[in-house]
Amino acid sequence: MDADLGHLLFIYALQNAVKHGGTPKSGAVIGTVLGKHPEFRSRARELGPVAGKAIAEVAAMTPAERKSRLLEIAPELLEELTETHERSRELPALEGAENGVVMRFAPNPSGPLHLGHARASVLNDYYVRRYGGRYVLRIEDTDPRRVDPEAYRMVLEDIEWLGLKITDIVYQSDRLDVYYDWCRRLIELGGAYVCVCDAERFRELKLRGKACPCRDQTVEENLELWQRMLDGEFYEGDATVRVKTDLAHPDPAMRDFSAMRIVNAPLHPRVEATVFPLMNFSVAVDDHLLGITHVIRGKDHIANTGRQRYIFDYFGWKPPVYRHYGRMGISGVVLSTSGMREGIRSGVYTGWDDIHLGTLRAIARRGIEPDAVRNAMVDIGIGETDITFSWENLYARNKELIDPKANRYFFVPDPIEVAVEGAPVHEARAALHPNDPSRGVRTLVTAGRVLLPKADIEGKSMVRLKDLYNVRIAWDGDVPRLSYAGESLEDARREKAPIIQWLPADTKLPCVLHRQDGDLEGFCEPLVAGEADNVVQFERIGFARIDAVDGGRVSAFFAHR
């Protein structure tokens, strides 16, 4: 087999590994070579062993080493990946956006933002940046039962972390007089009425497509009842303003939906009021008055879009351009705000940033960067097909950002302290970052007593301690006896000895690595104490954010591998 073909297999194995991560598949690499170089197809059966050798060489490299090597020997292939990567982030054009857009993100202040909010907020932000214009943050806080006073602050903090290009902030609770005025106008148009029917009775009539008696009231009668609502003469459940729609509509939820209702308790934390708009009314009014040109939201809002169009039609307003994306299922974390709050109250979760939750602050605590969240959401896009959120894609996006800057250290979980017989005093000099020599090295000195990860030596006859030397292991039952086996990396490779992390027994720092599936207790290098709030890579373990260093003990949160 000629060297040129072996070289081709190696560089395409490199490209595959840089693109997808992990170990390349032989079939994929061979298929790429034959697709780009059809002159080798007659020799296809010869490629397997050489491809295997190339893949093994690539598999032994770190992700950073692979990218660096590809840049060195085939920069055009790395550029090809980059161009494809950037094209994948180009979302479809928006109708009528050529002269700029006005978009909005409209969370309810019931708790901090979570991954579900991230999709809507990032997609809207993407188009504001693409076309220019304004981005309105509209705090929809007109349901006192769903308002958490602390959430006002948390939402703003989360938006700042996510880097949204907000230009205007509007609180709906500051605009109650606006909604009262437009409700009166809708009544005057004959588009709404005040219903004083029992709620259950109204529901029965609506399901049958029948009008309630209040629907035939005159405009004057409705205006009088509306004023009595504002004057506090009615209590919760006594009176509701309803928008007149099509009682024969096939979806009962579209029939005469509510626009205004009375809420006596709890009291709103920002305003003294008992009459509040429901979402569809306040949203329609605000979208018009704030000049919203485009609305991007989930297809679970399609019915709401239909309701809001009734209000636009009554007033003769031009509606925004609507785009509804498919549902995004997110597994592995808790997203229900009520569930999170109850869990925090009962002690199941430590707070809104508990790593079992899907809040942005929990994501941030694990060392996920805001740009990784943004990129992952743009990758998902605005398609109408329902999807499952890919944690692996988020982690890949995050790895692109943190891998070049995360210093490398050893962390030894569940350690066992052992003596290596015959080992000389040895000074290991390990790079802080394999692709940035300017950062220097970590110096670890041992006279033969070391800490090793217990699980990684069990059943082994030989291991190589990374950046140190080889160790032979003899077993006396469950008790290991270790002896020095030289420094030759080739000897370790020949015996297929795993390369493992280690620490000098007398130079270590207690460390707990918090993971979603349980904590890992162990020790790390003392230099980790200087990495508070940074993301590091614990070699062979994965990336982790150093959360705190307190009393000589490190607390870290696992991000991903």
PDB file of C-alpha atoms in Angstrom, residues 174-419:
ATOM      1  CA  ASP A 174     -47.167  49.319  34.061  1.00  0.00           C
ATOM      2  CA  ARG A 175     -49.637  49.350  31.158  1.00  0.00           C
ATOM      3  CA  LEU A 176     -52.922  48.410  32.830  1.00  0.00           C
ATOM      4  CA  ASP A 177     -54.514  51.752  31.886  1.00  0.00           C
ATOM      5  CA  VAL A 178     -53.605  51.050  28.252  1.00  0.00           C
ATOM      6  CA  TYR A 179     -55.396  47.704  28.360  1.00  0.00           C
ATOM      7  CA  TYR A 180     -58.396  49.225  30.159  1.00  0.00           C
ATOM      8  CA  ASP A 181     -58.694  51.849  27.416  1.00  0.00           C
ATOM      9  CA  TRP A 182     -58.534  49.358  24.564  1.00  0.00           C
ATOM     10  CA  CYS A 183     -60.956  47.032  26.324  1.00  0.00           C
ATOM     11  CA  ARG A 184     -63.459  49.878  26.511  1.00  0.00           C
ATOM     12  CA  ARG A 185     -62.920  50.584  22.806  1.00  0.00           C
ATOM     13  CA  LEU A 186     -63.476  46.929  21.943  1.00  0.00           C
ATOM     14  CA  ILE A 187     -66.748  46.962  23.872  1.00  0.00           C
ATOM     15  CA  GLU A 188     -67.795  50.125  22.042  1.00  0.00           C
ATOM     16  CA  LEU A 189     -67.088  48.363  18.738  1.00  0.00           C
ATOM     17  CA  GLY A 190     -69.385  45.550  19.794  1.00  0.00           C
ATOM     18  CA  GLY A 191     -66.440  43.143  19.812  1.00  0.00           C
ATOM     19  CA  ALA A 192     -66.628  42.284  23.517  1.00  0.00           C
ATOM     20  CA  TYR A 193     -69.108  41.990  26.333  1.00  0.00           C
ATOM     21  CA  VAL A 194     -69.081  41.609  30.104  1.00  0.00           C
ATOM     22  CA  CYS A 195     -70.238  38.171  31.141  1.00  0.00           C
ATOM     23  CA  VAL A 196     -71.658  37.636  34.627  1.00  0.00           C
ATOM     24  CA  CYS A 197     -72.654  34.026  34.087  1.00  0.00           C
ATOM     25  CA  ASP A 198     -71.521  31.254  36.367  1.00  0.00           C
ATOM     26  CA  ALA A 199     -68.243  29.925  34.919  1.00  0.00           C
ATOM     27  CA  GLU A 200     -69.453  26.340  34.676  1.00  0.00           C
ATOM     28  CA  ARG A 201     -72.704  27.401  33.007  1.00  0.00           C
ATOM     29  CA  PHE A 202     -70.788  29.457  30.442  1.00  0.00           C
ATOM     30  CA  ARG A 203     -68.490  26.523  29.738  1.00  0.00           C
ATOM     31  CA  GLU A 204     -71.439  24.213  29.074  1.00  0.00           C
ATOM     32  CA  LEU A 205     -72.974  26.679  26.616  1.00  0.00           C
ATOM     33  CA  LYS A 206     -69.648  27.269  24.848  1.00  0.00           C
ATOM     34  CA  LEU A 207     -69.069  23.548  24.340  1.00  0.00           C
ATOM     35  CA  ARG A 208     -72.501  23.344  22.717  1.00  0.00           C
ATOM     36  CA  GLY A 209     -71.780  26.408  20.543  1.00  0.00           C
ATOM     37  CA  LYS A 210     -74.527  28.401  22.241  1.00  0.00           C
ATOM     38  CA  ALA A 211     -74.440  32.059  23.287  1.00  0.00           C
ATOM     39  CA  CYS A 212     -74.742  32.997  26.924  1.00  0.00           C
ATOM     40  CA  PRO A 213     -77.458  35.562  27.821  1.00  0.00           C
ATOM     41  CA  CYS A 214     -74.848  38.294  28.365  1.00  0.00           C
ATOM     42  CA  ARG A 215     -73.826  38.212  24.709  1.00  0.00           C
ATOM     43  CA  ASP A 216     -76.962  40.145  23.728  1.00  0.00           C
ATOM     44  CA  GLN A 217     -76.404  43.046  26.134  1.00  0.00           C
ATOM     45  CA  THR A 218     -76.241  46.509  24.597  1.00  0.00           C
ATOM     46  CA  VAL A 219     -72.977  48.413  24.352  1.00  0.00           C
ATOM     47  CA  GLU A 220     -74.213  50.772  27.077  1.00  0.00           C
ATOM     48  CA  GLU A 221     -74.996  47.871  29.410  1.00  0.00           C
ATOM     49  CA  ASN A 222     -71.566  46.365  28.829  1.00  0.00           C
ATOM     50  CA  LEU A 223     -69.805  49.690  29.398  1.00  0.00           C
ATOM     51  CA  GLU A 224     -71.657  50.108  32.700  1.00  0.00           C
ATOM     52  CA  LEU A 225     -70.674  46.607  33.828  1.00  0.00           C
ATOM     53  CA  TRP A 226     -67.081  47.251  32.722  1.00  0.00           C
ATOM     54  CA  GLN A 227     -66.937  50.409  34.834  1.00  0.00           C
ATOM     55  CA  ARG A 228     -68.289  48.506  37.810  1.00  0.00           C
ATOM     56  CA  MET A 229     -65.518  45.961  37.366  1.00  0.00           C
ATOM     57  CA  LEU A 230     -62.948  48.773  37.471  1.00  0.00           C
ATOM     58  CA  ASP A 231     -64.665  50.360  40.493  1.00  0.00           C
ATOM     59  CA  GLY A 232     -64.298  47.142  42.477  1.00  0.00           C
ATOM     60  CA  GLU A 233     -68.010  46.322  42.684  1.00  0.00           C
ATOM     61  CA  PHE A 234     -67.418  42.760  41.508  1.00  0.00           C
ATOM     62  CA  TYR A 235     -65.235  40.067  43.015  1.00  0.00           C
ATOM     63  CA  GLU A 236     -63.202  37.324  41.461  1.00  0.00           C
ATOM     64  CA  GLY A 237     -65.391  35.080  39.309  1.00  0.00           C
ATOM     65  CA  ASP A 238     -68.306  37.512  39.270  1.00  0.00           C
ATOM     66  CA  ALA A 239     -67.585  39.178  35.937  1.00  0.00           C
ATOM     67  CA  THR A 240     -65.372  38.566  32.899  1.00  0.00           C
ATOM     68  CA  VAL A 241     -64.910  40.486  29.654  1.00  0.00           C
ATOM     69  CA  ARG A 242     -65.171  38.123  26.671  1.00  0.00           C
ATOM     70  CA  VAL A 243     -64.239  38.700  23.032  1.00  0.00           C
ATOM     71  CA  LYS A 244     -67.003  37.888  20.574  1.00  0.00           C
ATOM     72  CA  THR A 245     -65.823  35.233  18.140  1.00  0.00           C
ATOM     73  CA  ASP A 246     -67.413  32.488  16.051  1.00  0.00           C
ATOM     74  CA  LEU A 247     -69.542  30.290  18.319  1.00  0.00           C
ATOM     75  CA  ALA A 248     -69.512  27.626  15.615  1.00  0.00           C
ATOM     76  CA  HIS A 249     -65.734  27.474  15.513  1.00  0.00           C
ATOM     77  CA  PRO A 250     -64.602  23.802  15.484  1.00  0.00           C
ATOM     78  CA  ASP A 251     -62.241  24.480  18.408  1.00  0.00           C
ATOM     79  CA  PRO A 252     -64.330  25.337  21.496  1.00  0.00           C
ATOM     80  CA  ALA A 253     -61.324  27.126  23.015  1.00  0.00           C
ATOM     81  CA  MET A 254     -61.621  29.755  20.249  1.00  0.00           C
ATOM     82  CA  ARG A 255     -65.221  30.581  21.124  1.00  0.00           C
ATOM     83  CA  ASP A 256     -65.747  33.844  23.039  1.00  0.00           C
ATOM     84  CA  PHE A 257     -62.413  33.690  24.888  1.00  0.00           C
ATOM     85  CA  SER A 258     -61.749  35.843  27.958  1.00  0.00           C
ATOM     86  CA  ALA A 259     -60.016  39.215  27.661  1.00  0.00           C
ATOM     87  CA  MET A 260     -60.279  40.663  31.204  1.00  0.00           C
ATOM     88  CA  ARG A 261     -60.867  39.110  34.594  1.00  0.00           C
ATOM     89  CA  ILE A 262     -60.814  39.980  38.277  1.00  0.00           C
ATOM     90  CA  VAL A 263     -58.079  38.686  40.615  1.00  0.00           C
ATOM     91  CA  ASN A 264     -58.511  39.642  44.268  1.00  0.00           C
ATOM     92  CA  ALA A 265     -55.705  37.540  45.682  1.00  0.00           C
ATOM     93  CA  PRO A 266     -52.789  37.362  45.780  1.00  0.00           C
ATOM     94  CA  LEU A 267     -51.947  41.041  45.556  1.00  0.00           C
ATOM     95  CA  HIS A 268     -49.697  42.034  42.712  1.00  0.00           C
ATOM     96  CA  PRO A 269     -46.183  43.015  43.909  1.00  0.00           C
ATOM     97  CA  ARG A 270     -45.914  46.030  41.574  1.00  0.00           C
ATOM     98  CA  VAL A 271     -49.396  47.538  41.209  1.00  0.00           C
ATOM     99  CA  GLU A 272     -52.585  48.028  43.197  1.00  0.00           C
ATOM    100  CA  ALA A 273     -55.228  46.537  40.933  1.00  0.00           C
ATOM    101  CA  THR A 274     -57.790  43.760  40.779  1.00  0.00           C
ATOM    102  CA  VAL A 275     -58.691  43.832  37.052  1.00  0.00           C
ATOM    103  CA  PHE A 276     -56.070  42.269  34.772  1.00  0.00           C
ATOM    104  CA  PRO A 277     -55.947  41.383  31.084  1.00  0.00           C
ATOM    105  CA  LEU A 278     -55.526  37.811  29.984  1.00  0.00           C
ATOM    106  CA  MET A 279     -52.598  36.960  27.790  1.00  0.00           C
ATOM    107  CA  ASN A 280     -54.261  37.037  24.374  1.00  0.00           C
ATOM    108  CA  PHE A 281     -55.723  40.487  24.867  1.00  0.00           C
ATOM    109  CA  SER A 282     -52.632  42.167  26.325  1.00  0.00           C
ATOM    110  CA  VAL A 283     -50.355  40.495  23.774  1.00  0.00           C
ATOM    111  CA  ALA A 284     -52.453  41.628  20.806  1.00  0.00           C
ATOM    112  CA  VAL A 285     -52.637  45.202  22.080  1.00  0.00           C
ATOM    113  CA  ASP A 286     -48.932  45.339  22.855  1.00  0.00           C
ATOM    114  CA  ASP A 287     -47.821  43.727  19.607  1.00  0.00           C
ATOM    115  CA  HIS A 288     -49.659  46.476  17.754  1.00  0.00           C
ATOM    116  CA  LEU A 289     -48.733  49.452  19.939  1.00  0.00           C
ATOM    117  CA  LEU A 290     -45.077  48.413  20.258  1.00  0.00           C
ATOM    118  CA  GLY A 291     -44.815  47.930  16.503  1.00  0.00           C
ATOM    119  CA  ILE A 292     -43.884  44.253  16.598  1.00  0.00           C
ATOM    120  CA  THR A 293     -43.269  43.160  13.006  1.00  0.00           C
ATOM    121  CA  HIS A 294     -42.477  39.467  13.446  1.00  0.00           C
ATOM    122  CA  VAL A 295     -43.357  36.904  16.101  1.00  0.00           C
ATOM    123  CA  ILE A 296     -41.400  33.661  16.407  1.00  0.00           C
ATOM    124  CA  ARG A 297     -42.791  31.204  18.946  1.00  0.00           C
ATOM    125  CA  GLY A 298     -43.721  27.569  19.434  1.00  0.00           C
ATOM    126  CA  LYS A 299     -46.573  25.926  17.581  1.00  0.00           C
ATOM    127  CA  ASP A 300     -48.309  25.421  20.921  1.00  0.00           C
ATOM    128  CA  HIS A 301     -49.233  29.092  20.405  1.00  0.00           C
ATOM    129  CA  ILE A 302     -51.003  28.535  17.087  1.00  0.00           C
ATOM    130  CA  ALA A 303     -54.410  28.723  18.786  1.00  0.00           C
ATOM    131  CA  ASN A 304     -53.337  31.906  20.575  1.00  0.00           C
ATOM    132  CA  THR A 305     -52.348  33.396  17.239  1.00  0.00           C
ATOM    133  CA  GLY A 306     -55.887  32.695  16.040  1.00  0.00           C
ATOM    134  CA  ARG A 307     -57.399  34.367  19.110  1.00  0.00           C
ATOM    135  CA  GLN A 308     -55.172  37.407  18.759  1.00  0.00           C
ATOM    136  CA  ARG A 309     -56.130  37.802  15.107  1.00  0.00           C
ATOM    137  CA  TYR A 310     -59.730  38.435  16.206  1.00  0.00           C
ATOM    138  CA  ILE A 311     -58.544  41.478  18.140  1.00  0.00           C
ATOM    139  CA  PHE A 312     -56.393  42.687  15.247  1.00  0.00           C
ATOM    140  CA  ASP A 313     -59.363  42.339  12.925  1.00  0.00           C
ATOM    141  CA  TYR A 314     -61.746  44.230  15.241  1.00  0.00           C
ATOM    142  CA  PHE A 315     -59.395  47.217  15.370  1.00  0.00           C
ATOM    143  CA  GLY A 316     -58.287  46.999  11.744  1.00  0.00           C
ATOM    144  CA  TRP A 317     -54.665  46.469  12.693  1.00  0.00           C
ATOM    145  CA  LYS A 318     -52.093  44.727  10.524  1.00  0.00           C
ATOM    146  CA  PRO A 319     -50.889  41.619  12.390  1.00  0.00           C
ATOM    147  CA  PRO A 320     -47.222  40.697  12.661  1.00  0.00           C
ATOM    148  CA  VAL A 321     -45.693  37.961  10.546  1.00  0.00           C
ATOM    149  CA  TYR A 322     -45.965  34.760  12.597  1.00  0.00           C
ATOM    150  CA  ARG A 323     -43.581  31.783  12.515  1.00  0.00           C
ATOM    151  CA  HIS A 324     -44.369  28.777  14.717  1.00  0.00           C
ATOM    152  CA  TYR A 325     -41.613  26.252  15.382  1.00  0.00           C
ATOM    153  CA  GLY A 326     -42.055  22.646  16.512  1.00  0.00           C
ATOM    154  CA  ARG A 327     -42.028  21.477  20.092  1.00  0.00           C
ATOM    155  CA  MET A 328     -38.655  20.819  21.681  1.00  0.00           C
ATOM    156  CA  GLY A 329     -38.570  17.945  24.154  1.00  0.00           C
ATOM    157  CA  ILE A 330     -35.863  18.287  26.788  1.00  0.00           C
ATOM    158  CA  SER A 331     -35.011  15.260  28.891  1.00  0.00           C
ATOM    159  CA  GLY A 332     -32.596  14.871  31.771  1.00  0.00           C
ATOM    160  CA  VAL A 333     -33.499  18.038  33.706  1.00  0.00           C
ATOM    161  CA  VAL A 334     -36.532  19.516  35.467  1.00  0.00           C
ATOM    162  CA  LEU A 335     -38.199  22.413  33.607  1.00  0.00           C
ATOM    163  CA  SER A 336     -41.510  22.908  35.439  1.00  0.00           C
ATOM    164  CA  THR A 337     -41.256  26.154  37.393  1.00  0.00           C
ATOM    165  CA  SER A 338     -43.768  24.970  39.987  1.00  0.00           C
ATOM    166  CA  GLY A 339     -41.929  21.651  40.293  1.00  0.00           C
ATOM    167  CA  MET A 340     -38.595  23.413  40.686  1.00  0.00           C
ATOM    168  CA  ARG A 341     -39.965  25.789  43.300  1.00  0.00           C
ATOM    169  CA  GLU A 342     -41.507  22.958  45.324  1.00  0.00           C
ATOM    170  CA  GLY A 343     -38.266  20.974  45.087  1.00  0.00           C
ATOM    171  CA  ILE A 344     -36.269  23.955  46.342  1.00  0.00           C
ATOM    172  CA  ARG A 345     -38.750  24.509  49.163  1.00  0.00           C
ATOM    173  CA  SER A 346     -38.587  20.875  50.246  1.00  0.00           C
ATOM    174  CA  GLY A 347     -34.790  20.641  50.009  1.00  0.00           C
ATOM    175  CA  VAL A 348     -34.709  18.267  47.035  1.00  0.00           C
ATOM    176  CA  TYR A 349     -32.821  20.951  45.069  1.00  0.00           C
ATOM    177  CA  THR A 350     -30.243  23.345  46.455  1.00  0.00           C
ATOM    178  CA  GLY A 351     -31.592  26.359  44.567  1.00  0.00           C
ATOM    179  CA  TRP A 352     -32.477  27.638  41.118  1.00  0.00           C
ATOM    180  CA  ASP A 353     -28.952  26.762  39.980  1.00  0.00           C
ATOM    181  CA  ASP A 354     -29.110  23.125  41.073  1.00  0.00           C
ATOM    182  CA  ILE A 355     -27.538  21.079  38.265  1.00  0.00           C
ATOM    183  CA  HIS A 356     -30.564  18.774  38.044  1.00  0.00           C
ATOM    184  CA  LEU A 357     -32.630  21.716  36.792  1.00  0.00           C
ATOM    185  CA  GLY A 358     -32.922  23.096  33.281  1.00  0.00           C
ATOM    186  CA  THR A 359     -32.512  26.759  34.247  1.00  0.00           C
ATOM    187  CA  LEU A 360     -29.911  28.847  32.469  1.00  0.00           C
ATOM    188  CA  ARG A 361     -28.211  29.518  35.784  1.00  0.00           C
ATOM    189  CA  ALA A 362     -27.912  25.776  36.398  1.00  0.00           C
ATOM    190  CA  ILE A 363     -26.446  25.372  32.915  1.00  0.00           C
ATOM    191  CA  ALA A 364     -23.999  28.203  33.608  1.00  0.00           C
ATOM    192  CA  ARG A 365     -22.950  26.692  36.923  1.00  0.00           C
ATOM    193  CA  ARG A 366     -21.854  23.558  35.093  1.00  0.00           C
ATOM    194  CA  GLY A 367     -19.545  25.574  32.857  1.00  0.00           C
ATOM    195  CA  ILE A 368     -21.742  25.824  29.755  1.00  0.00           C
ATOM    196  CA  GLU A 369     -21.061  29.122  28.001  1.00  0.00           C
ATOM    197  CA  PRO A 370     -23.855  31.395  26.747  1.00  0.00           C
ATOM    198  CA  ASP A 371     -22.554  31.279  23.177  1.00  0.00           C
ATOM    199  CA  ALA A 372     -22.791  27.486  23.270  1.00  0.00           C
ATOM    200  CA  VAL A 373     -26.483  27.763  24.180  1.00  0.00           C
ATOM    201  CA  ARG A 374     -27.007  30.360  21.457  1.00  0.00           C
ATOM    202  CA  ASN A 375     -25.252  28.264  18.809  1.00  0.00           C
ATOM    203  CA  ALA A 376     -27.150  25.129  19.794  1.00  0.00           C
ATOM    204  CA  MET A 377     -30.486  26.947  19.542  1.00  0.00           C
ATOM    205  CA  VAL A 378     -29.645  28.396  16.134  1.00  0.00           C
ATOM    206  CA  ASP A 379     -28.656  24.888  15.026  1.00  0.00           C
ATOM    207  CA  ILE A 380     -32.145  23.708  16.031  1.00  0.00           C
ATOM    208  CA  GLY A 381     -33.702  26.549  14.049  1.00  0.00           C
ATOM    209  CA  ILE A 382     -37.353  27.392  13.415  1.00  0.00           C
ATOM    210  CA  GLY A 383     -38.563  24.237  11.685  1.00  0.00           C
ATOM    211  CA  GLU A 384     -42.098  23.040  12.375  1.00  0.00           C
ATOM    212  CA  THR A 385     -41.087  19.451  13.109  1.00  0.00           C
ATOM    213  CA  ASP A 386     -41.081  18.404  16.760  1.00  0.00           C
ATOM    214  CA  ILE A 387     -37.590  17.552  17.969  1.00  0.00           C
ATOM    215  CA  THR A 388     -35.733  16.309  21.025  1.00  0.00           C
ATOM    216  CA  PHE A 389     -33.133  18.678  22.404  1.00  0.00           C
ATOM    217  CA  SER A 390     -29.635  17.268  21.866  1.00  0.00           C
ATOM    218  CA  TRP A 391     -27.425  17.585  24.905  1.00  0.00           C
ATOM    219  CA  GLU A 392     -24.585  16.171  22.832  1.00  0.00           C
ATOM    220  CA  ASN A 393     -24.905  19.031  20.360  1.00  0.00           C
ATOM    221  CA  LEU A 394     -24.877  21.568  23.187  1.00  0.00           C
ATOM    222  CA  TYR A 395     -21.794  19.914  24.665  1.00  0.00           C
ATOM    223  CA  ALA A 396     -20.070  19.888  21.270  1.00  0.00           C
ATOM    224  CA  ARG A 397     -20.800  23.592  20.836  1.00  0.00           C
ATOM    225  CA  ASN A 398     -19.498  24.277  24.335  1.00  0.00           C
ATOM    226  CA  LYS A 399     -16.378  22.208  23.750  1.00  0.00           C
ATOM    227  CA  GLU A 400     -15.553  24.354  20.720  1.00  0.00           C
ATOM    228  CA  LEU A 401     -15.445  27.353  23.042  1.00  0.00           C
ATOM    229  CA  ILE A 402     -13.810  25.996  26.185  1.00  0.00           C
ATOM    230  CA  ASP A 403     -11.326  23.462  24.840  1.00  0.00           C
ATOM    231  CA  PRO A 404      -8.859  26.112  23.607  1.00  0.00           C
ATOM    232  CA  LYS A 405      -8.780  27.930  26.958  1.00  0.00           C
ATOM    233  CA  ALA A 406      -9.334  25.272  29.646  1.00  0.00           C
ATOM    234  CA  ASN A 407      -6.159  24.354  31.538  1.00  0.00           C
ATOM    235  CA  ARG A 408      -5.505  20.658  32.087  1.00  0.00           C
ATOM    236  CA  TYR A 409      -5.176  19.088  35.536  1.00  0.00           C
ATOM    237  CA  PHE A 410      -5.323  15.702  37.221  1.00  0.00           C
ATOM    238  CA  PHE A 411      -8.281  14.738  39.384  1.00  0.00           C
ATOM    239  CA  VAL A 412      -8.186  11.315  41.035  1.00  0.00           C
ATOM    240  CA  PRO A 413     -11.645  10.081  42.089  1.00  0.00           C
ATOM    241  CA  ASP A 414     -12.113   7.363  44.709  1.00  0.00           C
ATOM    242  CA  PRO A 415      -8.333   7.239  45.172  1.00  0.00           C
ATOM    243  CA  ILE A 416      -6.114   4.488  46.486  1.00  0.00           C
ATOM    244  CA  GLU A 417      -2.703   5.385  47.911  1.00  0.00           C
ATOM    245  CA  VAL A 418       0.068   3.002  46.870  1.00  0.00           C
ATOM    246  CA  ALA A 419       3.858   2.742  46.885  1.00  0.00           C
TER     247      ALA A 419
END
